[in-house]
Structure formats: C-alpha cells, structure tokens
XYZ file of C-alpha atoms in Angstrom:
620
model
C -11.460 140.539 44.794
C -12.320 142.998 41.614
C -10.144 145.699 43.633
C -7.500 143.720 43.939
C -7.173 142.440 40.251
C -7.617 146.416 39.327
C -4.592 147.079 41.614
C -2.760 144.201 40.368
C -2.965 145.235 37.148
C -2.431 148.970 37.740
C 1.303 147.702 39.443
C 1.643 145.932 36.026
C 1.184 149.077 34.158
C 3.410 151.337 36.690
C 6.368 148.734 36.402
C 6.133 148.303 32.824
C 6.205 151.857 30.948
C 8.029 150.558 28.187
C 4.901 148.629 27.005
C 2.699 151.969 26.884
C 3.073 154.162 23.567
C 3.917 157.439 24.777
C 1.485 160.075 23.712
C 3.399 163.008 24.133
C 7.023 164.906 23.696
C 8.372 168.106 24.071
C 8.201 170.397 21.321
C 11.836 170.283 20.142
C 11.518 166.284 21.107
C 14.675 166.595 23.228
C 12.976 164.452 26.126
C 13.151 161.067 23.686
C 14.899 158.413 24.284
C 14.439 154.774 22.104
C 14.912 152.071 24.886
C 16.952 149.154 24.018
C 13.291 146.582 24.452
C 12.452 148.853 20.931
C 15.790 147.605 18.981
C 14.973 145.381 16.780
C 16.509 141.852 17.096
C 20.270 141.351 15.376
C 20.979 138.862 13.631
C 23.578 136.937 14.607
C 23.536 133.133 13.999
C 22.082 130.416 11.232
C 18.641 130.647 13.549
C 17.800 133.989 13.319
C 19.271 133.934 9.166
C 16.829 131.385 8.461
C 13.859 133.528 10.635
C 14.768 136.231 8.249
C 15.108 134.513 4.946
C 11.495 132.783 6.205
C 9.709 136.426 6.334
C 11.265 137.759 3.285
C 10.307 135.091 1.405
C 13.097 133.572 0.732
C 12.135 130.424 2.113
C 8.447 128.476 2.047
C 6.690 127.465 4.970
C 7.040 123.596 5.173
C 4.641 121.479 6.630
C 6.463 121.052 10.181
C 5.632 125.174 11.013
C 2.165 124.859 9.510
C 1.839 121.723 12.374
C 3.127 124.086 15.585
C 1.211 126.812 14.361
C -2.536 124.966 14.680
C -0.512 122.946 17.642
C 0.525 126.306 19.870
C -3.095 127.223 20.661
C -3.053 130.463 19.033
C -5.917 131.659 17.871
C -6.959 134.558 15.883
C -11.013 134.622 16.010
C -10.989 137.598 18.836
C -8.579 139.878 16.721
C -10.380 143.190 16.447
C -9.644 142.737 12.934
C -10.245 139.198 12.239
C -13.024 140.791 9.599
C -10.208 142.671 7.382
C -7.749 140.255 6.905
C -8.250 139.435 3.503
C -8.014 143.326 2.776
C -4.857 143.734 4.749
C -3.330 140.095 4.310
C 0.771 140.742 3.596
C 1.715 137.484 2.449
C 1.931 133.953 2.717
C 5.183 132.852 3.957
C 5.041 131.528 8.001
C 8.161 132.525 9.967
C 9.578 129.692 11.982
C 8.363 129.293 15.246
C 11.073 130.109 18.430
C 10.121 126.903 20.162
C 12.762 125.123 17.597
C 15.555 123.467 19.376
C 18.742 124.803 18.700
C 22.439 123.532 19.505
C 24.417 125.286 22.074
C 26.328 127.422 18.822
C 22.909 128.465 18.178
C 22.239 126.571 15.131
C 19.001 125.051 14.531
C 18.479 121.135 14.105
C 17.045 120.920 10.286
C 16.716 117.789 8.295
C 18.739 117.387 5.394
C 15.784 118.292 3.203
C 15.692 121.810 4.934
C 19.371 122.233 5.473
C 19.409 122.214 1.516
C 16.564 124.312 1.785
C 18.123 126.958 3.855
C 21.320 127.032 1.594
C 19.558 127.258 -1.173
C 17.414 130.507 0.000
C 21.142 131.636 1.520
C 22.825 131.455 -1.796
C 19.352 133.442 -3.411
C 19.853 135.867 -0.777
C 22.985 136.433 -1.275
C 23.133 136.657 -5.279
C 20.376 139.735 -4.782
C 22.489 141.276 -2.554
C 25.207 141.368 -4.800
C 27.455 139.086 -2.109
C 29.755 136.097 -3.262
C 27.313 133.491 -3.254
C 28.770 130.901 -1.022
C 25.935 129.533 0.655
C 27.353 130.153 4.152
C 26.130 132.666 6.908
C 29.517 134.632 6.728
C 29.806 138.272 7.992
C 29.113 140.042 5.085
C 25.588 137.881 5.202
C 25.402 139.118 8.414
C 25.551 142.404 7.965
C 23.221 142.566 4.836
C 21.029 140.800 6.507
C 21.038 143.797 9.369
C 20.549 146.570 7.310
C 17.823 148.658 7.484
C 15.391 147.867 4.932
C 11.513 147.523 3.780
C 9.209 144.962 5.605
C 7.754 144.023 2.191
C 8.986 140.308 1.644
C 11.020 140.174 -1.526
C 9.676 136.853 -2.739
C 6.234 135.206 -1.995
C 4.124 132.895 -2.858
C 1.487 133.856 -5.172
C -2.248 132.652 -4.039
C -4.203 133.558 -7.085
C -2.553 131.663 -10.077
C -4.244 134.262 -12.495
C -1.560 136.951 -11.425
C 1.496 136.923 -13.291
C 4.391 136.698 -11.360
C 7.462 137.537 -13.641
C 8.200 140.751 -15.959
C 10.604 141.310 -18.288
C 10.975 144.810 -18.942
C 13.835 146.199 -20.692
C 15.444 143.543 -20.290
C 15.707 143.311 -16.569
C 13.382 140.500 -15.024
C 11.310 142.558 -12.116
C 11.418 140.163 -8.978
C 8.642 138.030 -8.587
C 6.566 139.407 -5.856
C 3.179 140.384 -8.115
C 1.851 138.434 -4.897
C -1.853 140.159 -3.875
C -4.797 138.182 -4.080
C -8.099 139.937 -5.450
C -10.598 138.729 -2.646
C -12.244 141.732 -1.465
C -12.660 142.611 2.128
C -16.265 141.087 3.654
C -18.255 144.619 3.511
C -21.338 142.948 5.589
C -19.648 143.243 8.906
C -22.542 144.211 11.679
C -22.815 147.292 13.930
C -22.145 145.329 17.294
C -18.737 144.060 15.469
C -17.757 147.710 14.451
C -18.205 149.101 17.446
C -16.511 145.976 19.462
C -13.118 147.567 16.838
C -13.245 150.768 17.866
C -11.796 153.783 15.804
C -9.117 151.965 14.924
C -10.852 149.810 12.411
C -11.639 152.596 10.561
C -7.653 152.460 9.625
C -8.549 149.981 7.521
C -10.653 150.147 4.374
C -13.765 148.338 4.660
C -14.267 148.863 0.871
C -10.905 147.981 -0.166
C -9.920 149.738 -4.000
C -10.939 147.527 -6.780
C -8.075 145.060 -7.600
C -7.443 145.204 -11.722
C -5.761 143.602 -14.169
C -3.597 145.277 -16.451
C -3.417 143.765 -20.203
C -0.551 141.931 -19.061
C -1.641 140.597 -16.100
C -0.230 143.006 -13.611
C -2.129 144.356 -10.610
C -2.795 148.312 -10.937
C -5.064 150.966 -9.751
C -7.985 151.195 -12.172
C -7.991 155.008 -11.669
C -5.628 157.839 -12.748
C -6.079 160.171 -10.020
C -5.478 158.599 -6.402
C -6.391 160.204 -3.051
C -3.991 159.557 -0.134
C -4.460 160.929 3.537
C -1.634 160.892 6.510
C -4.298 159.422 9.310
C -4.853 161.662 12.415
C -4.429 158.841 14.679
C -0.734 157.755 13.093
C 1.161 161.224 12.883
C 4.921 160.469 13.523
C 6.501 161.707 16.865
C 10.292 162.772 14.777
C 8.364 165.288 12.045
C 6.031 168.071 12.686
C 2.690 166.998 10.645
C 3.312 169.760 8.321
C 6.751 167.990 7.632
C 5.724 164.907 7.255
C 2.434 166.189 4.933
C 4.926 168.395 2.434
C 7.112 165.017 2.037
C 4.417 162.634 1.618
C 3.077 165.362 -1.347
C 6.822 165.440 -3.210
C 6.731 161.477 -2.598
C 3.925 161.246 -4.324
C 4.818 163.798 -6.474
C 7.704 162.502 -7.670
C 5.854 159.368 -9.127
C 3.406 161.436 -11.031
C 6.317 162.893 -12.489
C 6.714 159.515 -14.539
C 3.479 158.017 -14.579
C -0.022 158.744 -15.735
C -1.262 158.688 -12.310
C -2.341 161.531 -10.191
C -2.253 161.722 -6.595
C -4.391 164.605 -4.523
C -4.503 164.578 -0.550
C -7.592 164.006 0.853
C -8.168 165.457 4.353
C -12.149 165.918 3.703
C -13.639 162.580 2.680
C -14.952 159.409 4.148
C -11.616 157.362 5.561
C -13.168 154.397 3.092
C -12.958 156.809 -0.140
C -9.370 157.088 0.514
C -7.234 154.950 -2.046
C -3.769 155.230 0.407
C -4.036 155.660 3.797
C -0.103 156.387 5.441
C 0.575 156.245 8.933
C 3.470 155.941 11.786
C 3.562 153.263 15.106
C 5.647 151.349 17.217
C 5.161 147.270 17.508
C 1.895 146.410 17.871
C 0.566 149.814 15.813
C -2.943 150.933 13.644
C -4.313 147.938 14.113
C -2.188 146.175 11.655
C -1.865 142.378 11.764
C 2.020 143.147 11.086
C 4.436 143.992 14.490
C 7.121 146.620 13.365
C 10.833 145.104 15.090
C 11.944 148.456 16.296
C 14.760 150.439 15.875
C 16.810 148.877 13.027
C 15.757 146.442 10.083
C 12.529 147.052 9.312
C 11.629 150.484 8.640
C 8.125 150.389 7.000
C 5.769 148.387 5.401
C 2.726 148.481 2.353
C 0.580 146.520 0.541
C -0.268 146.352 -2.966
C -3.000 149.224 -3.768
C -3.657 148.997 0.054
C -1.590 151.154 2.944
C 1.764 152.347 4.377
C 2.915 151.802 8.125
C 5.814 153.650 9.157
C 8.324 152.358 12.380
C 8.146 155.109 14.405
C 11.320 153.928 16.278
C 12.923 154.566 13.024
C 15.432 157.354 12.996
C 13.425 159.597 9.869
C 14.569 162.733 8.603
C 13.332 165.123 6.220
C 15.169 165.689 2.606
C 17.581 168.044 3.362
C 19.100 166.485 6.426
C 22.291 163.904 6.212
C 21.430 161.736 8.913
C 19.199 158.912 9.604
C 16.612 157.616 7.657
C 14.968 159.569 4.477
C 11.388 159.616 5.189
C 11.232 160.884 1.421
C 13.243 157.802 0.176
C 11.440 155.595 2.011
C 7.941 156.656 0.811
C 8.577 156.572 -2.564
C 9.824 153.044 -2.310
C 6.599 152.025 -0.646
C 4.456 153.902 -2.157
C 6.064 151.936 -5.410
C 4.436 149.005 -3.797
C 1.342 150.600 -3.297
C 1.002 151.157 -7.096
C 2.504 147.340 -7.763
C 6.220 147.260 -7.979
C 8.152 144.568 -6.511
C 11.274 144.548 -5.013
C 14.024 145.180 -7.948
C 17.694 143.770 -7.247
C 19.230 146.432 -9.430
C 21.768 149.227 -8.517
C 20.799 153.071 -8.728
C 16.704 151.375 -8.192
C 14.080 152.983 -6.054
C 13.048 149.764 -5.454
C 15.915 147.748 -3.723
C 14.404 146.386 -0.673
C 17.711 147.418 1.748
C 18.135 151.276 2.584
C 20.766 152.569 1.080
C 22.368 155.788 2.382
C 21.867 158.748 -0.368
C 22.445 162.564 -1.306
C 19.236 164.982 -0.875
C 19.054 164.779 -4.529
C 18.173 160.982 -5.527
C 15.826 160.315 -8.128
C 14.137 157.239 -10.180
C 16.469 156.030 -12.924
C 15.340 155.193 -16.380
C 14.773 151.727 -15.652
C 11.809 152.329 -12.611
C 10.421 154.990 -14.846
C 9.780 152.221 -17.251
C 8.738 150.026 -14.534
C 5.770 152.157 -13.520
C 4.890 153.087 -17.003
C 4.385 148.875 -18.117
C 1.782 148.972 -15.051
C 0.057 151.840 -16.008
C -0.754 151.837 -19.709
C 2.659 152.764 -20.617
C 4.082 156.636 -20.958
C 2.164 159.688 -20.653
C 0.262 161.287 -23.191
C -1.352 164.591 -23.830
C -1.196 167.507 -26.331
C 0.656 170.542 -26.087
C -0.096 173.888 -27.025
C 3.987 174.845 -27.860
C 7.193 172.984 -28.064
C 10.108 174.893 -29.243
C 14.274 175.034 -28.582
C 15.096 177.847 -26.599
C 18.919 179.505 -28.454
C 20.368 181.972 -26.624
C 24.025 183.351 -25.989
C 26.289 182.331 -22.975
C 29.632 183.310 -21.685
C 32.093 181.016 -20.171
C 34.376 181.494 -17.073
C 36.744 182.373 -20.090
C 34.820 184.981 -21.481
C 34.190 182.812 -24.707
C 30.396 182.936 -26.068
C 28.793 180.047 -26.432
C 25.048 179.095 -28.215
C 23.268 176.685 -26.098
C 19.803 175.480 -26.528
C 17.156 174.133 -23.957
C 14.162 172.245 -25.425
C 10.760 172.983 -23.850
C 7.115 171.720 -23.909
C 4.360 173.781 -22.613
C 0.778 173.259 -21.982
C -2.441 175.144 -19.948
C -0.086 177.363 -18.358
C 2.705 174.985 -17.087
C 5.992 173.966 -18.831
C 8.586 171.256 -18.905
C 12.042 171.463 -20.013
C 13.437 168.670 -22.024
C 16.735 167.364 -21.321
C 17.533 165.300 -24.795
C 20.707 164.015 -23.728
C 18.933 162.098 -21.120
C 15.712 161.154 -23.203
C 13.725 162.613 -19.922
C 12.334 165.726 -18.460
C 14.309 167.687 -15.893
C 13.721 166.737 -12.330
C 11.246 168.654 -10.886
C 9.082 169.737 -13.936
C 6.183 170.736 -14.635
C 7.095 174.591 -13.507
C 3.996 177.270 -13.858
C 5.210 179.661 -16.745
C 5.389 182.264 -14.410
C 8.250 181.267 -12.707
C 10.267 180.311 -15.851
C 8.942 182.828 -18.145
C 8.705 186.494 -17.391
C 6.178 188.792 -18.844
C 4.535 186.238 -20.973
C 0.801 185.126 -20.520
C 0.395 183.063 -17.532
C -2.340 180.039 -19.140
C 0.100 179.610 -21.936
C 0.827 180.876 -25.813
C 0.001 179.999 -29.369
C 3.363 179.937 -30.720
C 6.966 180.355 -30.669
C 9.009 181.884 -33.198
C 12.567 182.129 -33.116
C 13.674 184.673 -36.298
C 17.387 183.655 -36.603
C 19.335 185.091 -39.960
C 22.915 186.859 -40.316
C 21.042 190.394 -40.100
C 18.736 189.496 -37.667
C 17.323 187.938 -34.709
C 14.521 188.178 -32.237
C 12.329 185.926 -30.340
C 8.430 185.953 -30.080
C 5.501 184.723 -28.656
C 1.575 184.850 -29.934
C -1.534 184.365 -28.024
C -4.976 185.103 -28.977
C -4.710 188.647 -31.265
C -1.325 189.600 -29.744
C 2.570 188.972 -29.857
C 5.687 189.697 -27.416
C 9.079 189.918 -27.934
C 11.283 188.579 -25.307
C 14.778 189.179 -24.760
C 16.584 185.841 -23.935
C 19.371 187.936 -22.565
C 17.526 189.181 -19.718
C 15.142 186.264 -19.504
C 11.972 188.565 -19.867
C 9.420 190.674 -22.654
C 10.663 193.557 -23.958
C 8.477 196.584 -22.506
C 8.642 198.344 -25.848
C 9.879 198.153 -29.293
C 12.547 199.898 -31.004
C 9.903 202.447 -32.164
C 8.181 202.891 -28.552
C 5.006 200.893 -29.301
C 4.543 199.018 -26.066
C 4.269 194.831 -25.808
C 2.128 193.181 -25.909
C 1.494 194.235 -30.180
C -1.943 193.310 -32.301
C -0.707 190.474 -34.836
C -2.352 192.064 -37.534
C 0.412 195.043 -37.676
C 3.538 193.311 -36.786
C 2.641 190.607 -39.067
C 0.692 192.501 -41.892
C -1.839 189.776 -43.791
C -1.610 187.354 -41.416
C -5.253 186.131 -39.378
C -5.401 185.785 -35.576
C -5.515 183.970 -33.425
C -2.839 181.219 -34.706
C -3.108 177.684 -34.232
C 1.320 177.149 -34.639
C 4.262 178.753 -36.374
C 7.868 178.742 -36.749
C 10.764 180.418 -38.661
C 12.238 178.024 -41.734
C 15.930 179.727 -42.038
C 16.237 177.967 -45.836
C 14.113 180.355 -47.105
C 13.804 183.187 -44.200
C 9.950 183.160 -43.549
C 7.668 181.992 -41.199
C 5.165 179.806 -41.577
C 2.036 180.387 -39.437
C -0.578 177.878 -39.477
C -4.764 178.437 -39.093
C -6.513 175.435 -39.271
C -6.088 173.661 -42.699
C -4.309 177.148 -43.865
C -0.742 177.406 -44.258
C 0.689 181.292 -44.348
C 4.237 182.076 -45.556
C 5.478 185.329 -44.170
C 8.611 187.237 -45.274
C 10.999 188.436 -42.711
C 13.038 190.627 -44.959
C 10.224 192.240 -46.897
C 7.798 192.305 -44.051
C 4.678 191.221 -45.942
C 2.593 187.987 -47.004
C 4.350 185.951 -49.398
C 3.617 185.238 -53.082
C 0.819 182.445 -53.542
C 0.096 182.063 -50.270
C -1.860 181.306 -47.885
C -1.733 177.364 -49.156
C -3.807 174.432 -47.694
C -0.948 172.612 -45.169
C -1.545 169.647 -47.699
C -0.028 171.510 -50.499
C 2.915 172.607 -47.993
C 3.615 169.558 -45.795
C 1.690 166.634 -48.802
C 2.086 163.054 -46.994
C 4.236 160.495 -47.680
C 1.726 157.525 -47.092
C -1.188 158.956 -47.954
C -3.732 159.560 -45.551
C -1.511 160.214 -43.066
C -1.520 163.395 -42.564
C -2.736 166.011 -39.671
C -5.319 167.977 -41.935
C -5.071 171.455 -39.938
C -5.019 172.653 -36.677
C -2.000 171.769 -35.327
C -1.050 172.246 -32.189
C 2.289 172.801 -32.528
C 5.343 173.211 -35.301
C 8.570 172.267 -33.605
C 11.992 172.406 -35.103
C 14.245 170.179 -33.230
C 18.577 171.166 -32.749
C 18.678 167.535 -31.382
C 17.090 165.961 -34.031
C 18.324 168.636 -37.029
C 14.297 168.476 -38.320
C 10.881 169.780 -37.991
C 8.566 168.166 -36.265
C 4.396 168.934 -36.866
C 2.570 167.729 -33.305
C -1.375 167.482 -33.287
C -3.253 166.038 -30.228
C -0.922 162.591 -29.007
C 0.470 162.360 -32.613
C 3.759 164.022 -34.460
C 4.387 163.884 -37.833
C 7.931 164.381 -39.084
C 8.988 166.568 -41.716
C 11.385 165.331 -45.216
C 14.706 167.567 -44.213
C 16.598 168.319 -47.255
C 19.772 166.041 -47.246
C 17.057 162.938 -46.396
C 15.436 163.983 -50.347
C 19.046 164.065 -51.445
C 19.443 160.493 -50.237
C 15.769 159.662 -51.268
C 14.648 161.779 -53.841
C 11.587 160.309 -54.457
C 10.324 162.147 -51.611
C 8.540 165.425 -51.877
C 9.710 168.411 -50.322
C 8.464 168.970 -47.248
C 6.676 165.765 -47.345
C 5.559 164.072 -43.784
C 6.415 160.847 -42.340
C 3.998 158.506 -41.036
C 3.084 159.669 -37.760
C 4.511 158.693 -34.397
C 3.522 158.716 -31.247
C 4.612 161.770 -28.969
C 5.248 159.711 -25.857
C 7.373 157.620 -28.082
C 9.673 159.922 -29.096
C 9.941 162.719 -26.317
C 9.572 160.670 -22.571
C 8.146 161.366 -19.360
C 6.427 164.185 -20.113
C 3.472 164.100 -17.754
C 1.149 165.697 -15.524
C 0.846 165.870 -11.812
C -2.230 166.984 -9.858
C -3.143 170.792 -9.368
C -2.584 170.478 -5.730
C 1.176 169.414 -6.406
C 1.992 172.181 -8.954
C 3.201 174.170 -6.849
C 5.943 171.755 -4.759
C-alpha cells in the first residue's frame, strides 16, 4: 500500500512539472520559457474589478467574506509560519472569496449596500488613476486595472489607532496607507517548531526591527545606517547575482542620496541582524504568506521596515536596457515602503503604485525627496570643510566665451556639486575628489580662493602648511609656477604673514584682499602689494560684528562662501550659516554695520539634499 501511494504520487509529480520551481537554466537563460498557468489572471469583468479593488484596498472586507472564510474550513494552524505572522502580516483587507455566484455576463450578485460599495471604491480607483471618474468598469478601467504594478495595497485599514494615517506635506496629502501595526514577532518559538520550518524560516526575521514613532506619528527606522542582504536562497533566475547585487546597491543608493539614512550590504551577519532582507520567487515563494499572480500585475511586494519579494515571472531588466521591467525602478519604489512611504497618486512620483514605462535616467522629484525627509528627521545635515563657486571660461558652438559657474560643497574627501537652479544636488553626487578634482589632496582642503580682478586671476587651494594653484582651463594643478617653484608651495611664502594651517578664506573683490580666517583671527591679505594688511590680523567679531547680538560664530569656521546665486557671502560653521550685510542691503538699511551677520540659518535649510551615503556606496 505505502509503494503504491509513493508511485501515485511520483505520477503526480511527472505529469505536473509546471507545479515544480525549476532550479536551474542555461547560462545565457535561452532554455526559459513562462508557461501560460504563470500569467497572472486578467481582468476582465465587474467580478474580478471588485477582487482587485478588495486587495488593494479599495474596498473593506464586509461581514459576509469574514462568514465564508471561518465557514470554508481553512485553516492556518499547520502553516510553517503560523509563528511570524504578526512580523510579516501585509494588511487587513480579505479578498472576496471565488465561491460567489455570478450571472452568466459574469457579474457578481451584490446587495444594494455593496453595489454602492463597489462604485464607490470604482469611482476612488479611478480618480487615483487619473481616469474620468464614472463609476463604471469601462475599458480604460480595465486596462489600468491590468497594468503591471506593486502588490502593496494602496489603501488599508489601519489596526493600531495610534498611527497616523494622513500627511500633508507640501501640500500634497500622502495616501493613507501608514497601515503597520507595532506587535512584535513572538521571539519564544521552541527548537522542535524551528526545525519543523526548515531554512526557510530563517527568511523571516524572528527579531523583527524595532517599530518607532516619528514626532509626528509616522512609522520609521530608529537607525541611520540600515543593513540589507539579497538572500542566497531567493537569487532571481533573469539577472546574474552580481547584477542584481550592483542594482539593489544604486537602489539603495539612490535613497541615501536624499535622506539621512545609510544603507551597507550585509553578506556576513546573522540573517536576524539584517534590517531588509530582498529576495525573488514564483507563487507560493520564501515562505511568504503572500502568492505572487505571475507574469503581469503584480510585480513585487514589501512591508513597512520589514522585506521585499520579487515575481520572478516578471520580465526584469537591468538600468540600461529598454525593455521589460526596471528591476532598479521597482526597488526603489519598494524599498520606499520599506522605509514608510505609501502609495502617492502624483505624476513624475517614485511612488505611484502602477509601473510606468521610463528612460534609464529617472530619478525622485522634489516632492518624494521631501517625502522621505518628513519621516526621517527632515533634511540632511553635516559640516563641510569648503563650499565655493567654481568661474571658469567656456566657448560656445559659436566660438563666443562665456563665464559659467558651478557651486560645490566638499567634505572628508568627497564632493557634491550644487545645482541652484534646481535647489538640489546633481544626480549622482557625492563624487571622491579624485575623480572631479585633479592634483588636489585626496581627504579634502582648507580653503578655496578664487583671486578675480581686471589684472589678475588665479585659483587656489590650502591644506595643512601648503597651497596649489589649479588651472580651471585644463581642469588640474599647475605643476609649477611662473618662476619654476613646483606645487604644492609652503603658505608662509606665497602668502607672507599669514599662519598655517587655515581654518577658511576667500577673495572680497571690493577691496582686492583675502581674508583668511584662524580660529577667532581674521587676516586681511593684499593681492596687489603681496603682504599683510594694515591693522590686521582683527578678531572675526571686529570684521563680521553681529546683528542680533550673540549670534555670531566666534572663530573657527569651517567655511567662507561667496555665493553668484545669491550675490552674498555666506560664513558656514558646523550645521549653521551666517549671512553676511552686502553693500546695497546697508544702502537700503543703513543702520546695519558693514559686514555685519544675520541671524544664523540652518544649512540644510538653505542649500538641499546634501547628504551622505555609506562608504561601501561611494564608489557606485
């Protein structure tokens, strides 16, 4: 009898490949083939609509599916991971079950209660999918509905009243799925019960992440730095791992681009140490208590400060390519959920819960940037050891010259370039100075100094006892000066009377000198006579007094930036800047001193999205 059931079952297995994940493809993956049992479902009629507006949220479970559910027999107590289902628990929302009579058009029989219902969540849908909100299941419904998008349900109901569950930021209300609960995961699960799960428990933190509250009642990581791991056990079968690796890092890169947080891979520790866990499967997959639809619709789902599943029937592509599905685009969206973003109905956002076919080059607009900042303590902060405008000379197609300017913030070796126009950084930064800046100390200067007059100009850079020249023409140091005394040059003779090493300087074209600063020490230096000016060195109080008093940096600055954009100097010490009286403001206001600072600012405030990412990222 045993034999028999063994060969019975064996004949199941033979007959029925298409229920086994294959385990292996050819290297160039020409032998794969998606059968049609892994398309996902279309939707076609007012059934399957209201199945979809039901798992999106768009619709609440009523008591009539809550009855067939404890009335169909199904139970969940033998799930191998019936113990982490508070860690791993999605959502709310019950779909409808199939078992619901429907007419021979394939419309379902609904009370009048639900068929108000079901327009109702039709018209919602439709008015965040930017459709004409008629409340019928038209084509272009249809279709929306059938497009590829995130499994993350765009509304749900919220278990745990003490999370907030609407935003307004920047005027645009973020969608009201703040919808985790803060129950931890039962950590005192027994050794029999572990090993009855298997490995593939271990896919699931047992000690999920800490659940916090930001000050305004917003889920967030309580961390800045975040470690993330692709699992071994849910590589994707489209990518090489070292494909998929290098675009999970530039995903994650891209939001510690605009956020305080930091993300580092994690290949070394404990799976349960890991704050993101990422994986790919088909259907039933990583032991999820979520079944992926197949090819089409659902692409991937996360949870908030939890994990990311990936539909490996999914059609994913890497960031250069112009077909399928962006694996890049798609992992920053979820890992935006990851970190506590909703879905956000907005054109040009990250976060729009349909795919939306894009060019290699898409980034996060202004309005996600500000998004992710609200959740996480708002911009990013930090001091900088030089900010300065970069002039230099171009010719056009035309053979005109032209005087542009680049604005640039550096710091322990790396550098960002400011793009004012845009109130951002340029896509992409921080750069090592290395790359951008030839010939220059690698861990970063003391100064900038930009000597512009109608007899003369010439750029420099201090560190420690020493200074370079650089030639903005060539985009490198000079080698030598026009003497022959080789760069880099002791301070103390280029700059006779002035102490090293400097804290900040720059070049005040009113008056043709530049100021150096050392600690509470100001030191005017004469260009055209090449020597210490009268009176000086001053304390910086006497230079620069403050407006409001008290206000004021009291030395050792970090930096002294003169701003083209703004037409004014700008004094910057640790997360503060201080900005300087310009001379037509005393003409308007002439009961302020010369020189005299403003109240201070906040750096973050006034220059954005200037912020670090993680060591191991530098280099992407």
């Amino acid at each position: 009898t045993m034999l028999t059931i063994i060969q019975l079952m064996l004949l199941v297995f033979l007959t029925n490949p298409n229920h086994a994940e294959k385990l292996f493809h050819n290297r160039d993956h020409s032998d794969m083939q998606i059968p049609t049992s892994h398309q996902a479902p279309v939707i076609t009629d007012e059934y399957e609509a209201e199945l979809f507006l039901s798992r999106y949220g768009f619709i609440k479970p009523t008591q009539r599916e809550e009855i067939q559910m404890k009335q169909s027999g199904i139970s969940f107590s033998d799930d191998f991971l019936d113990d982490f289902q508070t860690a791993i628990q999605e959502g709310t929302s019950v779909p409808l079950s199939r078992d619901i009579p429907k007419t021979s058009h394939g419309e379902v029989h609904k009370s009048e209660s639900e068929s108000q219902a079901f327009v109702s969540a039709l018209k919602e849908f439709q008015m965040a999918s930017g459709l004409p909100v008629t409340g019928v299941f038209d084509d272009a419904t249809k279709d929306a509905m059938n497009k590829p998008r995130c499994g993350v349900p765009d509304k749900e109901t919220d278990p745990n009243p003490h999370v907030v569950t609407e935003s307004h930021i920047g005027g645009s209300e973020l969608e009201n799925s703040w919808n985790e609960t803060f129950d931890e995961a039962d950590g005192n699960n027994t050794e029999s019960s572990i090993n009855r799960r298997g490995h593939l428990a271990d896919l699931v933190s047992k000690k999920r992440q800490k659940r916090d509250l930001t000050e305004s009642g917003y889920m967030a990581f309580s961390k800045d730095v975040l470690r993330w791991r692709l699992i071994g056990e849910g590589y994707s079968s489209q990518l090489t791992v070292d494909e998929q690796r290098y675009i999970f890092r530039l995903a994650f890169r891209m939001w510690s681009e605009v956020s305080p947080l930091e993300f580092v891979e994690d290949t070394w520790s404990p799976l349960e140490d890991v704050d993101i866990k990422l994986g790919f499967g088909t259907g039933r997959h990583l032991g999820c208590n979520q079944k992926f639809d197949g090819t089409g619709q659902e692409f991937a789902h996360a949870w908030f400060l939890g994990d990311i599943h990936f539909d490996d029937d999914e059609h994913f592509t890497g960031p250069s390519s112009h077909t399928g599905i962006s694996l890049l685009k798609v992992a920053v969206h979820e890992i935006g959920h990851v970190l506590g973003l909703p879905h956000i109905y907005r054109p040009g956002s990250i976060m729009q819960p349909s795919y939306l076919p894009h060019e290699s080059s898409f980034e996060m607009d202004w309005m996600d940037r500000k998004a992710i900042q609200h959740l996480y303590a708002g911009g990013c902060k930090g001091r900088f050891s030089t900010v300065f405008d970069w002039i230099r000379k171009e010719k056009t197609p035309y053979g005109d010259v032209k005087i542009r300017f680049n604005t640039y913030f550096m710091r322990d070796g790396w550098y960002w370039l400011y793009e004012n126009r845009n109130n951002r950084t340029r896509y992409g930064d921080p750069v090592a100075l290395q790359i951008g800046w030839h010939g220059i100390p690698s861990d970063g200067v003391d100064a900038y100094v930009h000597v512009w007059s109608r007899r003369r100009e010439a750029v420099y850079f201090f560190k420690g006892l020493q200074f370079w020249r650089y030639d903005s023409e060539n985009d490198r140091v000079f080698r030598h000066d026009s003497e022959g005394r080789r760069y880099p040059r002791l301070i103390s003779e280029g700059f006779p009377g002035i102490p090293s090493p400097i804290d900040s300087a720059f070049y005040d074209r009113r008056d043709s000198h530049i100021y150096f600063f050392r600690r509470a020490q100001v030191y005017a230096f004469s260009v055209e006579t090449n020597s210490l000016a009268s009176g000086f060195p001053k304390h910086i109080r006497d230079v620069f007094p403050p407006v409001e008093s008290g206000d004021h940096p009291d030395g050792s600055i970090d930096a002294a930036y003169f701003s083209y954009s703004h037409n004014a100097l700008f004094l910057l010490k640790g997360t503060r800047f201080w900005r300087v009286v310009g001379s037509r403001e005393r003409w308007r206001r002439p009961f302020l001193p010369r020189n005299g600072l403003m109240p201070h600012k906040e750096v973050d405030q006034q220059w954005f999205d200037i912020c670090d990412v993680h060591p191991t990222s530098l280099k992407l």
